[in-house]
Tab-separated table of C-alpha atoms in Angstrom:
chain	number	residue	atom	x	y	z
A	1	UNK	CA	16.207	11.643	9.737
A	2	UNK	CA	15.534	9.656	6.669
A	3	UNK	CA	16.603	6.523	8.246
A	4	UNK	CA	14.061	6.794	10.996
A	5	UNK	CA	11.748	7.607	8.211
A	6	UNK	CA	12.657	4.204	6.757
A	7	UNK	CA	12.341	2.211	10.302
A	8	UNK	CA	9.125	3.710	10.731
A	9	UNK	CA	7.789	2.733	7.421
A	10	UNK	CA	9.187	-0.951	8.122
A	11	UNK	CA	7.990	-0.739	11.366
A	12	UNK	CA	4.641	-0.014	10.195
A	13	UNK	CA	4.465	-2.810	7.692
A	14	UNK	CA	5.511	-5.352	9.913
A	15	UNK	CA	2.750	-4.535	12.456
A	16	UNK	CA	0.218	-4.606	9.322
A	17	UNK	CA	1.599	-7.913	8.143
A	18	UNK	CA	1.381	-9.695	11.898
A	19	UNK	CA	-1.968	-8.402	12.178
A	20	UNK	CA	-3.027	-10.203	9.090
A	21	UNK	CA	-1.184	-13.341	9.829
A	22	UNK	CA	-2.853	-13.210	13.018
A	23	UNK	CA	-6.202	-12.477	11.846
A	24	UNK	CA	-5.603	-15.543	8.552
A	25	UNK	CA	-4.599	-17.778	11.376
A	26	UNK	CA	-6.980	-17.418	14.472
A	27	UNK	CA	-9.407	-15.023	12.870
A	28	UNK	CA	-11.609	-14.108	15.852
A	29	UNK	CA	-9.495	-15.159	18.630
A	30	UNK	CA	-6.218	-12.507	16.551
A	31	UNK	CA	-7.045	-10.068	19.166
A	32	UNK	CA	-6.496	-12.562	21.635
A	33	UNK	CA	-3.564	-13.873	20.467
A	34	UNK	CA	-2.172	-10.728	20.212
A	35	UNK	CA	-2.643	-9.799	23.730
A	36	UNK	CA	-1.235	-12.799	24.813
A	37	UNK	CA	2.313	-12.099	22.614
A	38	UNK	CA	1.988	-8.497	24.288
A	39	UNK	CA	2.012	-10.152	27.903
A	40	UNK	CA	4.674	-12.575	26.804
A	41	UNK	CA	6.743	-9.733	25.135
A	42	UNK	CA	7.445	-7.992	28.711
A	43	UNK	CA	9.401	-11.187	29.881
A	44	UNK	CA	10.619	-12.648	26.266
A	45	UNK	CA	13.305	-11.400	23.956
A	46	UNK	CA	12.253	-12.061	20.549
A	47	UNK	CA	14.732	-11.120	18.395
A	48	UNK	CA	12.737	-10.834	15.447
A	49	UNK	CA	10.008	-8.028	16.780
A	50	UNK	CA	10.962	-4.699	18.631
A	51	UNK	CA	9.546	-4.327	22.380
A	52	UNK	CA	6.407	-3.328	22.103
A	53	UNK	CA	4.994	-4.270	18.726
A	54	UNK	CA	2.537	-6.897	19.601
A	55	UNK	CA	0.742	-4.272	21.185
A	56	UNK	CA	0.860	-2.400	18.134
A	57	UNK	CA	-0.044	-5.105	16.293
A	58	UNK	CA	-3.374	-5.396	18.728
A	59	UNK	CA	-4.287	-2.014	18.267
A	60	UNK	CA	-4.333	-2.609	14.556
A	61	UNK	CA	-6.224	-5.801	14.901
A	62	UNK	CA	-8.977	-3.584	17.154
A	63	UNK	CA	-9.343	-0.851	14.556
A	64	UNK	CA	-9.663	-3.517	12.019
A	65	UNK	CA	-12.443	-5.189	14.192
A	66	UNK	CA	-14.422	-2.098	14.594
A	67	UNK	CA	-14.307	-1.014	10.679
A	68	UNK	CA	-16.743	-4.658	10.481
């Protein structure tokens, strides 16, 4: 239990982290950006991000966007 704990926390993190790089880097076109790595993350193995985070990672850009 506590190691899912701990992959959830890093998890977590790691969405919050790409969503700022994202946001640094294109800053309005992030949530763009994002969708595209979530289309591209169906039919890419990136070994470096779980399946399915860049659509975390655009859901946290989107709740960012509507806190402005």
């Amino acid at each position: 239990m506590l190691n899912w704990l701990r992959r959830r926390s890093i998890s977590r993190a790691l969405v919050e982290s790409d969503a700022h790089a994202l946001i640094e880097r294109f800053g309005e076109d992030a949530y763009l950006e994002a969708r595209l790595r979530q289309h591209n993350d169906e039919r890419v193995i990136d070994g470096n991000r779980p399946l399915g985070h860049w659509e975390r990672v655009k859901e946290a850009i989107r709740k960012r966007r509507e806190r402005r």
